[in-house]
Amino acid sequence: MAILDILKLPDQRLKQVSEPVDSFDQSLRDFIADLEETRLAGPGAVGIAAPQVAHFRRIVILDLSSRPKTPNHGHLVLINPEITHWEGFAMGREGCLSVPDYTGNVIRATQIRLKAQDADGVEHQYEMEGFEARAVQHELDHLDGLLFVDRVVSRRTDLYRRKVYK
């Protein structure tokens, strides 16, 4: 396993749309292991998407298992994910490994229904709400070449320099 380099804004590759995964083999599982190791190396990262490490396939890892008071599905590997239903909207603060110096307020759906494949190609359906729904939407944006800074209502009032704690 290896810790991969994270692309950071203003790298234009972050704007690239990712291609679907069509081969569920050992090389995919090896990449997922490297992506997970990279996520774990990030400061407080609950999710990571393949395009953040210059691998332009529709792969996301999400793990909210460390937040027991937050409704969640635990550790998820989502391949070719697609939101099939969403409802409700709320503003919330987001940060990103690819935008390390800023956080921002973004409006997201509060409840979603999602379908995705796992590392073996088996399709699953999930119903998500709250922080888990927000985190999935954030990671799925990476697959379409979007960052949270593209979704802030106003860069003047909703974008904040990240605090550095010593």
XYZ file of C-alpha atoms in Angstrom:
166
model
C 0.000 0.000 0.000
C 1.070 3.574 -0.621
C 0.065 7.076 0.354
C -0.773 8.853 -2.889
C -0.225 12.543 -3.659
C -3.349 14.691 -3.236
C -4.082 17.155 -6.038
C -4.680 20.634 -4.656
C -6.397 23.706 -6.018
C -5.540 25.321 -8.475
C -4.551 22.040 -10.230
C -6.785 21.966 -13.315
C -6.970 18.159 -13.260
C -9.447 18.519 -10.379
C -11.932 19.814 -12.999
C -11.758 16.575 -15.004
C -14.883 14.370 -15.129
C -14.205 10.763 -14.095
C -15.018 7.653 -16.109
C -17.093 4.719 -14.817
C -15.308 1.649 -13.474
C -15.953 -1.403 -15.637
C -13.322 -3.853 -14.396
C -13.601 -5.210 -10.853
C -10.244 -6.931 -10.501
C -7.187 -7.083 -8.252
C -5.765 -3.840 -9.621
C -8.981 -2.091 -8.521
C -8.712 -3.592 -5.036
C -5.035 -2.556 -4.846
C -5.943 1.017 -5.829
C -8.751 1.101 -3.236
C -6.245 0.030 -0.554
C -3.891 2.869 -1.569
C -6.789 5.348 -1.639
C -7.848 4.276 1.857
C -4.301 4.640 3.188
C -4.192 8.127 1.649
C -7.525 9.049 3.295
C -6.286 7.859 6.671
C -3.149 10.001 6.302
C -5.280 13.115 5.788
C -6.121 15.264 8.798
C -9.600 14.211 9.911
C -10.681 13.112 6.422
C -13.976 11.212 6.388
C -13.946 10.800 2.614
C -11.786 10.773 -0.469
C -12.497 10.456 -4.183
C -10.212 8.903 -6.789
C -9.815 12.133 -8.825
C -8.158 13.755 -5.803
C -5.173 11.461 -6.440
C -5.259 11.881 -10.249
C -7.090 8.587 -10.852
C -10.084 9.615 -12.945
C -12.459 6.746 -12.206
C -15.763 6.939 -10.295
C -14.537 5.660 -6.915
C -15.233 7.145 -3.476
C -14.358 6.014 0.042
C -16.401 7.309 2.960
C -16.033 6.384 6.625
C -18.135 7.957 9.358
C -17.743 5.013 11.759
C -15.789 7.246 14.157
C -18.943 9.382 14.593
C -21.262 7.050 16.533
C -23.836 9.797 17.223
C -24.153 10.527 13.487
C -26.468 8.202 11.525
C -24.212 6.434 9.032
C -23.406 3.225 7.168
C -19.848 2.981 8.507
C -16.976 2.401 6.091
C -18.127 2.464 2.449
C -16.367 1.934 -0.854
C -18.681 3.414 -3.484
C -17.986 2.615 -7.126
C -19.982 4.244 -9.913
C -22.206 5.967 -7.321
C -25.352 7.755 -8.418
C -27.843 9.776 -6.389
C -31.311 8.622 -7.411
C -33.355 10.847 -5.094
C -32.770 13.864 -2.885
C -34.881 16.127 -0.718
C -34.570 18.989 1.719
C -31.761 21.501 1.656
C -29.491 22.948 4.322
C -26.375 25.093 4.490
C -23.320 23.550 6.149
C -19.577 24.113 6.495
C -17.262 21.918 4.407
C -13.542 21.409 4.024
C -11.488 19.341 1.608
C -8.087 17.674 1.296
C -7.776 19.324 -2.134
C -8.524 22.795 -0.716
C -6.459 22.645 2.485
C -6.453 26.352 3.347
C -10.207 27.068 3.262
C -13.613 25.932 4.449
C -16.917 27.140 3.075
C -20.677 27.160 3.488
C -22.409 24.972 0.910
C -26.093 24.157 0.379
C -26.698 20.391 0.046
C -29.643 18.008 0.138
C -30.396 16.783 3.665
C -31.601 13.325 2.559
C -30.505 11.249 -0.418
C -30.996 7.823 -1.919
C -27.869 6.430 -3.524
C -26.981 3.404 -5.603
C -23.399 2.233 -6.007
C -21.328 -0.862 -6.599
C -18.824 -2.313 -4.155
C -15.296 -3.534 -4.965
C -16.745 -6.811 -6.303
C -19.206 -5.045 -8.624
C -22.286 -5.857 -6.512
C -24.854 -3.040 -6.547
C -26.147 -1.635 -3.252
C -28.776 0.974 -2.351
C -28.394 3.393 0.555
C -30.615 5.949 2.209
C -28.585 8.691 3.864
C -29.307 11.802 5.849
C -27.561 14.667 7.573
C -23.770 14.703 7.665
C -23.443 11.381 5.809
C -25.606 12.692 2.948
C -23.542 15.903 2.849
C -20.227 14.007 2.819
C -21.359 11.733 -0.032
C -22.533 14.693 -2.123
C -19.189 16.425 -1.514
C -17.224 13.361 -2.659
C -19.469 12.733 -5.678
C -18.827 16.298 -6.822
C -15.145 15.359 -7.222
C -16.197 12.688 -9.729
C -17.798 15.414 -11.850
C -14.888 17.846 -11.612
C -16.425 20.066 -8.928
C -15.035 21.319 -5.624
C -16.958 22.776 -2.697
C -15.589 26.221 -3.629
C -17.584 25.912 -6.869
C -20.777 25.581 -4.802
C -20.413 28.283 -2.157
C -23.180 30.839 -2.502
C -20.750 33.758 -2.228
C -16.973 33.536 -2.187
C -16.990 36.868 -0.371
C -19.221 35.829 2.553
C -19.169 32.002 2.589
C -15.485 31.131 2.160
C -13.225 31.110 5.225
C -9.485 30.739 5.726
C -8.964 27.526 7.721
C -7.795 28.049 11.276
C -4.436 26.567 12.165
C -4.353 25.068 15.643
C -1.003 24.830 17.403
